[in-house]
Structures are given as C-alpha cells and as structure tokens.
Short mmCIF file of C-alpha atoms in Angstrom, two decimals:
data_model
loop_
_atom_site.label_atom_id
_atom_site.label_comp_id
_atom_site.label_asym_id
_atom_site.label_seq_id
_atom_site.Cartn_x
_atom_site.Cartn_y
_atom_site.Cartn_z
CA UNK A 1 -0.65 13.13 -5.29
CA UNK A 2 3.05 12.58 -5.98
CA UNK A 3 4.05 11.51 -9.49
CA UNK A 4 7.66 10.35 -9.61
CA UNK A 5 8.21 12.27 -6.34
CA UNK A 6 6.87 15.51 -7.83
CA UNK A 7 4.10 16.80 -5.59
CA UNK A 8 0.82 17.79 -7.24
CA UNK A 9 -1.50 19.86 -5.07
CA UNK A 10 -5.21 19.10 -5.23
CA UNK A 11 -5.93 22.48 -6.81
CA UNK A 12 -3.46 21.78 -9.62
CA UNK A 13 -5.83 19.21 -11.09
CA UNK A 14 -8.17 20.57 -13.72
CA UNK A 15 -11.85 19.66 -13.27
CA UNK A 16 -12.93 18.97 -16.85
CA UNK A 17 -16.49 17.88 -16.17
CA UNK A 18 -18.94 17.04 -13.41
CA UNK A 19 -21.53 14.31 -13.83
CA UNK A 20 -24.53 14.09 -11.50
CA UNK A 21 -26.38 10.79 -11.09
CA UNK A 22 -29.37 11.88 -9.03
CA UNK A 23 -30.94 8.46 -8.74
CA UNK A 24 -27.72 7.00 -7.36
CA UNK A 25 -27.04 10.21 -5.38
CA UNK A 26 -23.54 10.38 -6.81
CA UNK A 27 -21.35 13.06 -8.37
CA UNK A 28 -18.28 12.31 -10.47
CA UNK A 29 -15.58 14.89 -11.18
CA UNK A 30 -13.42 14.22 -14.23
CA UNK A 31 -9.95 15.53 -13.40
CA UNK A 32 -6.63 15.82 -15.22
CA UNK A 33 -3.07 17.05 -14.75
CA UNK A 34 -1.32 17.82 -18.01
CA UNK A 35 2.33 17.79 -16.91
CA UNK A 36 2.19 14.30 -15.42
CA UNK A 37 -0.26 12.84 -17.90
CA UNK A 38 -2.61 11.77 -15.12
CA UNK A 39 -6.33 11.74 -15.73
CA UNK A 40 -8.95 10.39 -13.36
CA UNK A 41 -12.29 10.49 -11.65
CA UNK A 42 -13.17 11.62 -8.14
CA UNK A 43 -16.54 10.24 -7.06
CA UNK A 44 -18.75 11.41 -4.18
CA UNK A 45 -21.77 9.38 -3.04
CA UNK A 46 -24.24 10.88 -0.58
CA UNK A 47 -27.38 9.27 0.79
CA UNK A 48 -29.51 9.63 3.92
CA UNK A 49 -26.91 7.91 6.14
CA UNK A 50 -24.32 9.86 8.18
CA UNK A 51 -21.58 8.67 5.81
CA UNK A 52 -20.24 9.97 2.49
CA UNK A 53 -18.29 7.64 0.20
CA UNK A 54 -15.38 8.97 -1.86
CA UNK A 55 -13.80 7.09 -4.76
CA UNK A 56 -10.71 7.94 -6.76
CA UNK A 57 -9.19 6.50 -9.94
CA UNK A 58 -6.17 7.72 -11.88
CA UNK A 59 -5.05 6.73 -15.38
CA UNK A 60 -1.51 7.18 -16.62
CA UNK A 61 -1.91 8.57 -20.13
CA UNK A 62 1.81 9.23 -20.53
CA UNK A 63 4.22 6.85 -22.24
CA UNK A 64 6.30 6.37 -19.09
CA UNK A 65 5.79 4.34 -15.94
CA UNK A 66 4.80 6.59 -13.06
CA UNK A 67 5.54 6.00 -9.37
CA UNK A 68 2.37 7.22 -7.69
CA UNK A 69 1.98 8.10 -4.00
CA UNK A 70 -1.34 9.39 -2.73
CA UNK A 71 -2.87 10.91 0.38
CA UNK A 72 -6.49 9.80 0.20
CA UNK A 73 -8.50 10.91 1.97
CA UNK A 74 -6.65 13.98 3.22
CA UNK A 75 -8.58 16.06 5.77
CA UNK A 76 -6.84 19.05 7.34
CA UNK A 77 -7.44 21.85 9.85
CA UNK A 78 -10.49 20.15 11.34
CA UNK A 79 -12.14 21.65 14.41
CA UNK A 80 -15.26 20.46 16.23
CA UNK A 81 -16.55 23.37 18.32
CA UNK A 82 -14.58 26.48 19.22
CA UNK A 83 -11.78 25.18 21.43
CA UNK A 84 -9.09 22.83 20.12
CA UNK A 85 -8.42 21.50 23.62
CA UNK A 86 -11.97 20.07 23.63
CA UNK A 87 -11.17 17.99 20.54
CA UNK A 88 -10.22 14.39 21.22
CA UNK A 89 -9.05 11.82 18.73
CA UNK A 90 -8.96 8.09 18.23
CA UNK A 91 -5.94 6.55 16.50
CA UNK A 92 -5.64 2.80 15.80
CA UNK A 93 -2.21 2.59 17.45
CA UNK A 94 -1.72 -1.10 18.23
CA UNK A 95 -5.01 -1.79 20.01
CA UNK A 96 -6.33 1.77 19.70
CA UNK A 97 -5.72 4.88 21.79
CA UNK A 98 -7.53 8.15 22.58
CA UNK A 99 -6.05 11.55 23.46
CA UNK A 100 -6.43 15.29 23.10
CA UNK A 101 -2.88 16.63 23.44
CA UNK A 102 -1.18 18.29 20.45
CA UNK A 103 0.62 15.42 18.81
CA UNK A 104 1.42 13.72 15.53
CA UNK A 105 1.21 9.99 15.22
CA UNK A 106 2.10 7.94 12.17
CA UNK A 107 1.01 4.32 12.21
CA UNK A 108 1.76 1.56 9.71
CA UNK A 109 -1.17 -0.67 8.84
CA UNK A 110 0.49 -3.97 8.00
CA UNK A 111 3.38 -3.48 10.45
CA UNK A 112 3.65 -3.58 14.19
CA UNK A 113 2.02 -0.22 15.00
CA UNK A 114 -1.14 -0.68 12.95
CA UNK A 115 -4.38 -2.43 13.83
CA UNK A 116 -7.37 -0.93 12.01
CA UNK A 117 -7.94 1.52 9.14
CA UNK A 118 -10.02 4.10 11.00
CA UNK A 119 -9.50 7.58 12.49
CA UNK A 120 -11.90 9.76 14.47
CA UNK A 121 -12.01 13.30 15.84
CA UNK A 122 -14.68 14.27 18.35
CA UNK A 123 -15.85 16.75 20.97
CA UNK A 124 -17.55 14.85 23.80
CA UNK A 125 -18.69 18.04 25.55
CA UNK A 126 -20.33 19.56 22.49
CA UNK A 127 -21.54 16.20 21.22
CA UNK A 128 -20.14 15.99 17.70
CA UNK A 129 -17.46 14.20 15.76
CA UNK A 130 -16.15 13.14 12.38
CA UNK A 131 -14.44 9.94 11.28
CA UNK A 132 -12.87 8.38 8.23
CA UNK A 133 -11.89 4.86 7.25
CA UNK A 134 -10.77 2.96 4.18
CA UNK A 135 -12.70 0.17 2.44
CA UNK A 136 -9.57 -1.85 1.76
CA UNK A 137 -9.91 -5.59 2.31
CA UNK A 138 -6.63 -6.54 0.62
CA UNK A 139 -4.28 -6.05 3.60
CA UNK A 140 -2.16 -3.64 1.54
CA UNK A 141 0.21 -1.61 3.69
CA UNK A 142 -0.48 2.06 4.30
CA UNK A 143 0.60 4.83 6.65
CA UNK A 144 -2.13 6.36 8.81
CA UNK A 145 -1.42 9.95 9.89
CA UNK A 146 -3.12 11.96 12.62
CA UNK A 147 -1.81 15.38 13.62
CA UNK A 148 -3.31 17.88 16.08
CA UNK A 149 -1.87 21.40 16.13
CA UNK A 150 -3.03 24.12 18.55
CA UNK A 151 -0.83 27.03 17.47
CA UNK A 152 -0.14 28.06 13.89
CA UNK A 153 3.33 27.17 12.71
CA UNK A 154 4.24 25.39 15.94
CA UNK A 155 5.48 21.86 15.50
CA UNK A 156 4.21 19.14 17.80
CA UNK A 157 5.84 15.97 19.16
CA UNK A 158 5.90 13.11 16.66
CA UNK A 159 5.55 9.37 17.15
CA UNK A 160 6.55 7.69 13.90
CA UNK A 161 7.81 4.13 14.33
CA UNK A 162 7.86 3.42 10.61
CA UNK A 163 10.10 1.52 8.26
CA UNK A 164 11.87 3.96 5.89
CA UNK A 165 9.73 2.79 2.98
CA UNK A 166 6.56 3.79 4.83
CA UNK A 167 7.70 7.31 5.70
CA UNK A 168 6.65 10.40 3.81
CA UNK A 169 9.39 12.42 2.16
CA UNK A 170 7.92 15.79 3.07
CA UNK A 171 5.35 17.39 5.34
CA UNK A 172 1.79 17.47 4.09
CA UNK A 173 0.42 20.58 5.78
CA UNK A 174 1.28 24.17 6.64
CA UNK A 175 0.98 23.51 10.36
CA UNK A 176 -2.29 25.39 10.68
CA UNK A 177 -4.34 24.92 13.86
CA UNK A 178 -6.68 21.98 13.82
CA UNK A 179 -6.46 18.26 13.34
CA UNK A 180 -5.30 16.47 10.22
CA UNK A 181 -6.43 12.94 9.36
CA UNK A 182 -5.04 11.17 6.32
CA UNK A 183 -4.13 7.83 4.78
CA UNK A 184 -0.90 7.64 2.81
CA UNK A 185 -0.59 4.86 0.28
CA UNK A 186 2.50 2.75 -0.16
CA UNK A 187 3.68 3.68 -3.71
CA UNK A 188 1.99 2.25 -6.78
CA UNK A 189 3.84 1.71 -10.05
CA UNK A 190 1.42 2.82 -12.77
CA UNK A 191 2.28 1.58 -16.24
CA UNK A 192 1.46 3.62 -19.39
CA UNK A 193 -2.30 3.58 -20.11
CA UNK A 194 -2.92 1.70 -16.85
CA UNK A 195 -5.67 2.83 -14.46
CA UNK A 196 -5.33 2.76 -10.68
CA UNK A 197 -8.52 2.57 -8.60
CA UNK A 198 -8.03 3.24 -4.91
CA UNK A 199 -10.20 1.64 -2.22
CA UNK A 200 -13.19 3.81 -1.37
CA UNK A 201 -12.90 6.17 1.56
CA UNK A 202 -15.67 6.77 4.10
CA UNK A 203 -16.28 10.12 5.76
CA UNK A 204 -18.86 10.07 8.53
CA UNK A 205 -20.22 12.08 11.44
CA UNK A 206 -21.24 10.94 14.91
CA UNK A 207 -22.66 12.50 18.11
CA UNK A 208 -19.36 12.82 19.96
CA UNK A 209 -18.89 9.10 20.55
CA UNK A 210 -15.93 7.64 18.68
CA UNK A 211 -17.29 4.11 19.27
CA UNK A 212 -19.71 4.87 16.41
CA UNK A 213 -16.73 5.08 14.08
CA UNK A 214 -15.31 1.80 15.37
CA UNK A 215 -18.66 0.06 15.02
CA UNK A 216 -19.05 1.32 11.45
CA UNK A 217 -15.62 0.06 10.48
CA UNK A 218 -16.02 -3.24 12.35
CA UNK A 219 -19.36 -4.01 10.69
CA UNK A 220 -17.86 -3.47 7.26
CA UNK A 221 -14.68 -5.42 8.10
CA UNK A 222 -16.73 -8.42 9.21
CA UNK A 223 -18.07 -8.75 5.67
CA UNK A 224 -14.63 -10.16 4.78
CA UNK A 225 -12.88 -10.86 8.11
CA UNK A 226 -12.90 -14.67 8.44
CA UNK A 227 -11.00 -15.66 11.60
CA UNK A 228 -9.86 -19.13 12.55
CA UNK A 229 -11.92 -21.15 14.98
CA UNK A 230 -10.02 -20.30 18.15
CA UNK A 231 -10.04 -23.30 20.54
CA UNK A 232 -12.04 -22.93 23.73
CA UNK A 233 -9.04 -23.76 25.92
CA UNK A 234 -7.18 -20.70 24.60
CA UNK A 235 -10.14 -18.41 25.22
CA UNK A 236 -10.08 -19.56 28.85
CA UNK A 237 -6.33 -18.95 29.25
CA UNK A 238 -5.43 -15.63 30.88
CA UNK A 239 -2.20 -16.18 32.83
CA UNK A 240 0.78 -16.50 30.48
CA UNK A 241 4.42 -17.15 31.39
CA UNK A 242 7.44 -16.85 29.07
CA UNK A 243 10.44 -18.95 30.09
CA UNK A 244 13.88 -19.16 28.46
CA UNK A 245 16.50 -21.82 29.06
CA UNK A 246 18.73 -20.02 31.57
CA UNK A 247 16.69 -16.92 32.30
CA UNK A 248 13.03 -16.55 33.06
CA UNK A 249 10.63 -14.57 35.19
CA UNK A 250 9.05 -14.80 38.63
CA UNK A 251 9.26 -18.41 39.79
CA UNK A 252 11.61 -19.16 36.90
CA UNK A 253 14.30 -16.56 37.47
CA UNK A 254 17.04 -18.96 36.46
CA UNK A 255 15.22 -20.41 33.49
CA UNK A 256 13.60 -23.76 32.80
CA UNK A 257 16.74 -25.86 33.24
CA UNK A 258 19.03 -26.43 36.19
CA UNK A 259 22.75 -26.97 35.66
CA UNK A 260 25.55 -28.36 37.78
CA UNK A 261 29.23 -27.76 37.03
CA UNK A 262 28.13 -26.24 33.72
CA UNK A 263 26.25 -29.39 32.71
CA UNK A 264 22.54 -29.97 32.29
CA UNK A 265 21.05 -31.50 35.44
CA UNK A 266 17.27 -31.43 35.00
CA UNK A 267 14.23 -29.53 33.81
CA UNK A 268 12.59 -27.47 36.55
CA UNK A 269 9.47 -25.91 35.05
CA UNK A 270 7.22 -28.83 35.97
CA UNK A 271 8.36 -28.56 39.59
CA UNK A 272 7.78 -24.80 39.78
CA UNK A 273 4.44 -24.61 38.00
CA UNK A 274 1.60 -22.97 39.91
CA UNK A 275 -2.14 -23.74 39.58
CA UNK A 276 -2.86 -20.21 38.33
CA UNK A 277 -0.40 -20.44 35.43
CA UNK A 278 -2.40 -21.31 32.33
CA UNK A 279 0.10 -21.24 29.50
CA UNK A 280 3.87 -21.57 29.12
CA UNK A 281 5.61 -20.00 26.18
CA UNK A 282 9.02 -21.60 25.81
CA UNK A 283 11.96 -20.01 24.01
CA UNK A 284 15.38 -21.49 23.34
CA UNK A 285 14.02 -25.04 23.32
CA UNK A 286 16.20 -25.89 20.33
CA UNK A 287 19.72 -27.30 19.89
CA UNK A 288 22.40 -25.08 21.46
CA UNK A 289 26.06 -24.57 20.63
CA UNK A 290 29.09 -25.26 22.79
CA UNK A 291 30.91 -22.36 21.17
CA UNK A 292 30.26 -18.66 21.28
CA UNK A 293 28.17 -16.75 18.77
CA UNK A 294 30.99 -16.78 16.25
CA UNK A 295 32.01 -20.43 16.53
CA UNK A 296 35.01 -19.80 18.76
CA UNK A 297 36.05 -20.06 22.41
CA UNK A 298 34.68 -23.37 23.58
CA UNK A 299 32.91 -22.93 26.88
CA UNK A 300 30.83 -25.06 29.23
CA UNK A 301 27.42 -26.33 28.26
CA UNK A 302 24.76 -23.88 27.04
CA UNK A 303 27.29 -21.17 26.35
CA UNK A 304 25.37 -19.94 23.35
CA UNK A 305 21.61 -20.52 23.14
CA UNK A 306 20.83 -17.93 20.43
CA UNK A 307 21.07 -20.58 17.73
CA UNK A 308 17.86 -19.59 15.93
CA UNK A 309 17.28 -21.98 13.04
CA UNK A 310 18.85 -24.98 14.84
CA UNK A 311 15.38 -26.39 15.37
CA UNK A 312 16.46 -29.93 16.27
CA UNK A 313 16.20 -31.19 19.85
CA UNK A 314 19.04 -30.74 22.32
CA UNK A 315 20.65 -34.13 22.95
CA UNK A 316 22.05 -33.08 26.33
CA UNK A 317 18.44 -32.70 27.50
CA UNK A 318 17.55 -36.20 26.41
CA UNK A 319 16.66 -35.23 22.86
CA UNK A 320 13.09 -35.56 21.72
CA UNK A 321 12.18 -38.00 24.50
CA UNK A 322 13.55 -35.82 27.30
CA UNK A 323 11.81 -32.62 26.27
CA UNK A 324 8.61 -34.45 25.32
CA UNK A 325 8.42 -36.03 28.78
CA UNK A 326 8.86 -32.66 30.49
CA UNK A 327 6.09 -31.11 28.37
CA UNK A 328 3.87 -34.03 29.31
CA UNK A 329 4.55 -33.45 33.03
CA UNK A 330 3.58 -29.79 32.69
CA UNK A 331 0.35 -30.63 30.89
CA UNK A 332 -0.53 -33.21 33.51
CA UNK A 333 -0.59 -30.32 35.99
CA UNK A 334 -3.16 -28.50 33.89
CA UNK A 335 -1.07 -25.98 31.95
CA UNK A 336 -0.61 -25.62 28.21
CA UNK A 337 2.72 -25.27 26.41
CA UNK A 338 3.64 -23.22 23.34
CA UNK A 339 7.06 -23.25 21.66
CA UNK A 340 8.64 -20.22 19.99
CA UNK A 341 10.35 -19.81 16.66
CA UNK A 342 11.18 -16.65 14.70
CA UNK A 343 9.88 -15.36 11.40
CA UNK A 344 13.20 -13.80 10.42
CA UNK A 345 16.03 -14.20 12.97
CA UNK A 346 18.64 -16.86 12.11
CA UNK A 347 22.00 -17.72 13.64
CA UNK A 348 24.70 -17.08 11.04
CA UNK A 349 26.37 -20.45 11.77
CA UNK A 350 23.18 -22.53 11.60
CA UNK A 351 22.87 -25.12 8.85
CA UNK A 352 19.91 -23.35 7.27
CA UNK A 353 21.82 -20.04 7.15
CA UNK A 354 24.80 -21.72 5.48
CA UNK A 355 22.68 -23.67 2.99
CA UNK A 356 20.32 -20.86 2.00
CA UNK A 357 22.04 -17.47 1.80
CA UNK A 358 19.47 -16.60 -0.86
CA UNK A 359 16.81 -16.30 1.86
CA UNK A 360 18.59 -13.45 3.62
CA UNK A 361 16.97 -10.03 3.82
CA UNK A 362 18.86 -7.44 1.78
CA UNK A 363 18.74 -3.77 2.69
CA UNK A 364 18.42 -0.84 0.28
CA UNK A 365 22.22 -0.52 0.33
CA UNK A 366 22.53 -4.01 -1.17
CA UNK A 367 23.98 -5.60 1.98
CA UNK A 368 22.53 -8.46 4.07
CA UNK A 369 20.70 -7.21 7.15
CA UNK A 370 21.95 -8.37 10.57
CA UNK A 371 20.31 -5.82 12.89
CA UNK A 372 20.14 -8.33 15.77
CA UNK A 373 23.89 -8.98 15.77
CA UNK A 374 25.63 -7.75 18.94
CA UNK A 375 29.45 -7.62 18.78
CA UNK A 376 30.95 -10.25 21.04
CA UNK A 377 27.57 -11.77 21.90
CA UNK A 378 25.19 -12.39 19.01
CA UNK A 379 25.70 -13.20 15.35
CA UNK A 380 22.35 -13.27 13.57
CA UNK A 381 21.05 -12.71 10.04
CA UNK A 382 17.63 -11.43 9.11
CA UNK A 383 15.84 -13.85 6.80
CA UNK A 384 13.11 -12.47 4.55
CA UNK A 385 9.63 -13.73 5.49
CA UNK A 386 8.69 -13.42 1.82
CA UNK A 387 11.20 -16.05 0.64
CA UNK A 388 8.98 -19.02 -0.20
CA UNK A 389 11.59 -21.63 0.70
CA UNK A 390 11.98 -20.05 4.14
CA UNK A 391 8.21 -19.96 4.57
CA UNK A 392 8.07 -23.71 3.85
CA UNK A 393 10.98 -24.42 6.21
CA UNK A 394 9.35 -22.55 9.10
CA UNK A 395 5.98 -24.18 8.45
CA UNK A 396 7.60 -27.64 8.46
CA UNK A 397 9.37 -26.91 11.75
CA UNK A 398 6.13 -25.63 13.33
CA UNK A 399 4.12 -28.68 12.31
CA UNK A 400 6.88 -31.09 13.34
CA UNK A 401 7.23 -29.65 16.83
CA UNK A 402 3.49 -29.83 17.48
CA UNK A 403 3.37 -33.37 16.14
CA UNK A 404 6.57 -34.69 17.80
CA UNK A 405 6.38 -33.07 21.22
CA UNK A 406 2.68 -32.55 21.69
CA UNK A 407 2.93 -28.83 22.41
CA UNK A 408 -0.27 -26.84 22.16
CA UNK A 409 0.89 -24.30 19.66
CA UNK A 410 3.57 -22.14 18.06
CA UNK A 411 4.51 -18.53 18.74
CA UNK A 412 6.05 -16.79 15.71
CA UNK A 413 8.44 -14.21 17.16
CA UNK A 414 9.28 -10.95 15.35
CA UNK A 415 6.29 -11.36 13.06
CA UNK A 416 5.36 -7.80 13.93
CA UNK A 417 7.77 -6.36 11.38
CA UNK A 418 6.75 -6.96 7.78
CA UNK A 419 10.14 -5.94 6.43
CA UNK A 420 10.97 -4.50 3.05
CA UNK A 421 13.61 -6.54 1.26
CA UNK A 422 15.66 -5.69 -1.81
CA UNK A 423 17.09 -9.13 -2.58
CA UNK A 424 17.12 -10.30 -6.19
CA UNK A 425 17.68 -13.91 -5.08
CA UNK A 426 14.03 -14.52 -4.19
CA UNK A 427 10.71 -13.04 -5.24
CA UNK A 428 8.60 -10.52 -3.35
CA UNK A 429 4.98 -9.49 -3.16
CA UNK A 430 4.06 -5.91 -4.02
CA UNK A 431 3.59 -5.26 -0.29
CA UNK A 432 5.55 -7.05 2.47
CA UNK A 433 2.30 -7.61 4.37
CA UNK A 434 1.20 -9.97 1.61
CA UNK A 435 4.39 -11.97 2.15
CA UNK A 436 3.64 -12.05 5.87
CA UNK A 437 0.16 -13.34 5.04
CA UNK A 438 1.61 -16.24 3.03
CA UNK A 439 3.99 -17.13 5.85
CA UNK A 440 1.26 -17.12 8.51
CA UNK A 441 -1.08 -19.13 6.27
CA UNK A 442 1.56 -21.84 5.81
CA UNK A 443 2.52 -21.97 9.49
CA UNK A 444 -1.12 -22.10 10.57
CA UNK A 445 -1.97 -24.85 8.07
CA UNK A 446 0.98 -26.96 9.25
CA UNK A 447 0.10 -26.50 12.94
CA UNK A 448 -3.59 -27.27 12.45
CA UNK A 449 -2.76 -30.34 10.36
CA UNK A 450 -0.64 -31.66 13.22
CA UNK A 451 -3.35 -30.89 15.80
CA UNK A 452 -6.60 -28.99 15.06
CA UNK A 453 -6.68 -27.83 18.71
CA UNK A 454 -3.18 -26.36 18.54
CA UNK A 455 -2.83 -22.60 18.11
CA UNK A 456 -0.69 -20.02 16.34
CA UNK A 457 0.34 -16.79 18.05
CA UNK A 458 2.38 -13.88 16.70
CA UNK A 459 4.24 -11.06 18.35
CA UNK A 460 2.09 -8.09 17.46
CA UNK A 461 -1.17 -7.16 15.83
CA UNK A 462 0.16 -5.73 12.53
CA UNK A 463 -3.36 -5.40 11.12
CA UNK A 464 -6.83 -6.84 11.46
CA UNK A 465 -6.26 -8.42 8.04
CA UNK A 466 -3.33 -10.54 9.25
CA UNK A 467 -5.27 -11.60 12.34
CA UNK A 468 -7.31 -13.94 10.15
CA UNK A 469 -4.41 -16.40 10.18
CA UNK A 470 -3.72 -16.58 13.90
CA UNK A 471 -5.46 -17.52 17.13
CA UNK A 472 -3.71 -15.14 19.52
CA UNK A 473 -1.48 -12.09 19.45
CA UNK A 474 0.43 -9.98 21.91
CA UNK A 475 -1.16 -6.54 22.13
CA UNK A 476 1.21 -3.74 23.11
CA UNK A 477 -0.98 -0.66 23.36
CA UNK A 478 0.41 0.25 26.79
CA UNK A 479 3.91 -1.15 26.43
CA UNK A 480 6.23 -0.02 29.22
CA UNK A 481 8.15 3.22 29.11
CA UNK A 482 7.13 6.64 27.85
CA UNK A 483 5.34 5.33 24.77
CA UNK A 484 2.49 6.96 22.91
CA UNK A 485 -0.06 4.60 24.43
CA UNK A 486 0.93 5.42 27.99
CA UNK A 487 1.13 9.17 27.41
CA UNK A 488 -2.34 9.41 25.95
CA UNK A 489 -4.17 6.73 27.91
CA UNK A 490 -7.68 7.97 28.69
CA UNK A 491 -9.57 4.71 28.92
CA UNK A 492 -7.17 1.76 29.53
CA UNK A 493 -9.08 -0.17 26.88
CA UNK A 494 -7.75 -2.49 24.21
CA UNK A 495 -10.32 -1.29 21.66
CA UNK A 496 -9.32 -3.85 19.04
CA UNK A 497 -10.32 -6.65 21.39
CA UNK A 498 -13.93 -5.40 21.50
CA UNK A 499 -14.37 -4.83 17.77
CA UNK A 500 -12.57 -8.02 16.67
CA UNK A 501 -13.41 -10.27 19.64
CA UNK A 502 -12.90 -13.52 17.73
CA UNK A 503 -9.14 -13.41 18.38
CA UNK A 504 -7.42 -13.94 21.72
CA UNK A 505 -5.18 -11.08 22.89
CA UNK A 506 -2.41 -10.97 25.48
CA UNK A 507 -1.07 -7.80 27.09
CA UNK A 508 2.72 -7.60 26.82
CA UNK A 509 5.28 -5.14 28.10
CA UNK A 510 3.35 -3.34 30.83
CA UNK A 511 4.58 -3.42 34.40
CA UNK A 512 2.91 -6.10 36.48
CA UNK A 513 0.46 -4.09 38.57
CA UNK A 514 -0.47 -1.81 35.69
CA UNK A 515 -0.63 -4.51 33.01
CA UNK A 516 -2.63 -6.96 35.11
CA UNK A 517 -5.25 -4.31 35.82
CA UNK A 518 -5.57 -3.33 32.16
CA UNK A 519 -5.79 -6.97 31.13
CA UNK A 520 -8.53 -7.71 33.63
CA UNK A 521 -10.48 -4.63 32.53
CA UNK A 522 -10.30 -5.51 28.83
CA UNK A 523 -10.73 -9.25 29.31
CA UNK A 524 -7.43 -10.23 27.69
CA UNK A 525 -4.59 -12.46 28.86
CA UNK A 526 -1.58 -11.06 30.67
CA UNK A 527 1.97 -12.15 30.02
CA UNK A 528 3.15 -12.03 33.61
CA UNK A 529 6.54 -10.66 34.47
CA UNK A 530 8.03 -10.56 31.01
CA UNK A 531 11.79 -10.26 30.97
CA UNK A 532 12.16 -6.46 31.09
CA UNK A 533 9.88 -6.31 34.13
CA UNK A 534 10.38 -9.47 36.18
CA UNK A 535 12.57 -7.77 38.81
CA UNK A 536 9.86 -5.19 39.45
CA UNK A 537 7.24 -7.93 39.61
CA UNK A 538 9.20 -9.92 42.17
CA UNK A 539 9.55 -6.82 44.33
CA UNK A 540 5.82 -6.14 43.99
CA UNK A 541 4.85 -9.69 44.93
#
C-alpha cells in the first residue's frame, strides 16, 4: 500500500485480531497502520473449489485525505516445479499472449493494451498452475503486472506501454527469481473516516492448462457482460479494406478518388471493388481544405485532408448526393461501408475547434495537448473524450452520417487511448475509462437509432468492459514489428475472441501472409493490406 506516496510494506501492518467463521469457511484479519491512520480488514474465503477469494477494505481514520495506491493481489517469486524455464505465463495483452522467456509486461486495463483482468502461471510438463483475477465489474482502470526473473538481481526486458498516470513510481520487488503477478490500482482519494473496499481477488490452481483460468474469469464476467446484438451481416464479414481519399491499399493504391489537373474527377472504389471484399472502412470522407494545415499557401484541390472535425460533405464531390450515390453503388455490388471519425483528434482550424476550446485535452503541465501535430504538415488538437459536449457532438455526427448516407456503421478512431486530462473547463470521471464508456454509449445509441442494423467499431480492445458498447474492434495482439505479441507468440490465438465470442474482431497491423493466417485460425476478420503494409502485400500478391 502507498499512502500519500509513502510505501507501507505488508509486514508493517499490525494484525490486531483474527476472526474465524467456520460455517462460511472464512477468516478475517483486522489490520492497522498507526503512522498513516489506516485500519482495515483482509478476508480469506476457502471452500472445496480450487479457488480462494481474498477481500480487502481500508478505512482512513486520520483527519486528512489520503491518496491510496494498492497492489492487490501481489504474488511474488512464484515457481511451479523446479525449473523456471518450464514455467509459462498467460498475460491479457490485447487479445492475450503466452510465453516463458524472462520478461516484464505492464498492461493497462481500460486502455489500449488491456483486455481481461486475469493472469496465469503454469508448468505444462509437470501439470500444475496458478492464476489470479479480479472481480471488478465497474470498468475501473488498473495496471496489470507480470514479471518473470530467472537470475537473482538481474533485470529483464520490460514492455510498458502505459500512460504516465498508470505507471508505478518504484519497483515492487527485489528481483528474486520466480514470477510476479500483481494488479496495481489507479489511485483512490480516501477522505477522513471513509472506507475503501477493493474488488475481491481470486487465487486459483489448475492442472497446467491456462484455459482453466480463462474459463473461470469468462464465466464470472458473463454474469455482468451484456453485449450488443451484433448483426448477422457483420459476423459474416471477414475481408476488410481501409481506403483514404488519396492513398489506400492493394487495389486502391491511389485512394478512393481520381483527380485530373488537381481537380476531383470521380470516385473509383465502386469500379475497383472485388467480390471477396466484404467491408470498406472509409477515412477522410469529410470536407477538405484548399489551404495547408495552418491555413496558408493555397494549393490545388485536396491539399489538406486532415480536417478532422469538418464532418460536413465535400461539395467538390457532389456533396451529400455525390457521396451517397457512390456508397449505394458499392452496396449494390454486395459490400458494406463504414465511415470513420475520431474520438479525440481535431483540426485546429475546424469550426468545432474554434468554437469549443473548452473541450481540448489539457496535459499535466497545464498546456493543450497536440501530440498529432507535425510541423509543416499537420495541425491537430486532442479533444477530451470525457467532455460531455464533445461526446454529444460526435454522437450527432455518427447518427447523421448513418441516416444521411446509408452507411452501415461508424468506426471511432483513436478510441484505444482513454486519456487522462487535467482541464478545469469540463468535468471528468474518476477514471478516464468511465468517460470512454459514456462516449461509446452515446455514439452507439445514435447509430442504432439511425439504423438498428448499423454497427459501431473502435480502434482497440481497451477492456472487456468497454466491449459492451461496440459491435466490432480491431485486435492487435500480433501487430507488426518486434512487439511483445510477436516475440512471445506460442499459439497464434486471439484468446479474447474465444472467451468473449459475442463481439466481432478484426486483426490489424500484421503483415498480409502472417495476419491472414492468424485471422483464419482464430476465426476473426482481417484488415487486408493496411497502410503500413500495403507495399509488402502487393509484392506478395
């Protein structure tokens, strides 16, 4: 436990009493820590099942508000059998990954690396394993930590794609051999005399098969997991294509429009469509600018398409009628069409950016965040997905596009980052993931009201909790490059897809040959030839 950033070791708590409830098979330890004024109860429930349930509550008996951070449960130096190299682990990275190399991985449940709240360590040769998961059905953000160390004192590689607010401020172990599994809570503010009760933690054993852990967690999660009714047409869609205005992928290498002398000539996607292409995801469908990113240097048509937030229809393309007719031609050939927007990226010169500076995301330094701005090319603000006015704006745009154009759904880009925001101009939830939930609820309601068969997709999993408000998500377990998922791939399985099968998943970011094979094996869609890989795909084909 950390109280106001002062670390309190477990053994520093005084055990004042132990109560045994034999009928309920439960023990309760009354604990206290005098210096911080914390007093609490640690409960342990044991029955005939292979699982133990731990509970923890802490009361602030001081007269000051305490900032509380907790590792619960915290299991360290675990070893199944005699040889560490025979110990494998499951981590819920994106869609879930298994490995046995010495490594440390930190995952954020509620942000783009998280998926489930479960960890497992096992020895398949010996036939034994242990797992832990959290009974938290609130969607509250947390950091999930798994660390395997083979030599005492020797540090291991770390994968920690976390927002600063989700990072720990110090190491939690002495680097002893074994595997550490822990859940780190996003800080709680505990008022004087207030009691904090953490979600129960499960500690279980299994016969060397980590699927037992996943089944246990999935069965519990489905007591509260209430997904949307995903339309049948989406479940039968497996071949996805993303196309931008002037750049695309195989078959659409020059985008979905054709120009002549710098002027719009015609749409080309309906001419290039192939029978095996099930679903088009269209970016940059909105009104462009004839200036550069900063409102200067007039250039020929479509000079600057990155006008996020300008969600009217481009008049040079025939406005609403022109784009609606092209979508109709695509659908007549048997494909479906989804339009993109963004949960937080806004062109600085758009009307909505000028009219609502109060919706901007503010960093811890007090300045507006513009991480997507590229000098000389892009000029973009981050908007805060928790700003209620922005949520309503994006929901209105999503419903309007489905209703006006007849597209089959909306893809909410950059929804995979539930950002922390320090603005005082709009309100925030205790956890950014709760703000993301409100945004996705509003967007989904608007889309379904426009067409019950239309769908909502988002960029990344974030958490099983957030998946209740979508129909489909990109799943990036094996994203290209030397990522954690590719380094430790033992099974090529998107585990999340099998334990939460109600949602549609689409592999993104893998090279064509590799990604298509994984997608086929796991029964998910494949986003063919996405922009970083389309050159390789063309060469392969």
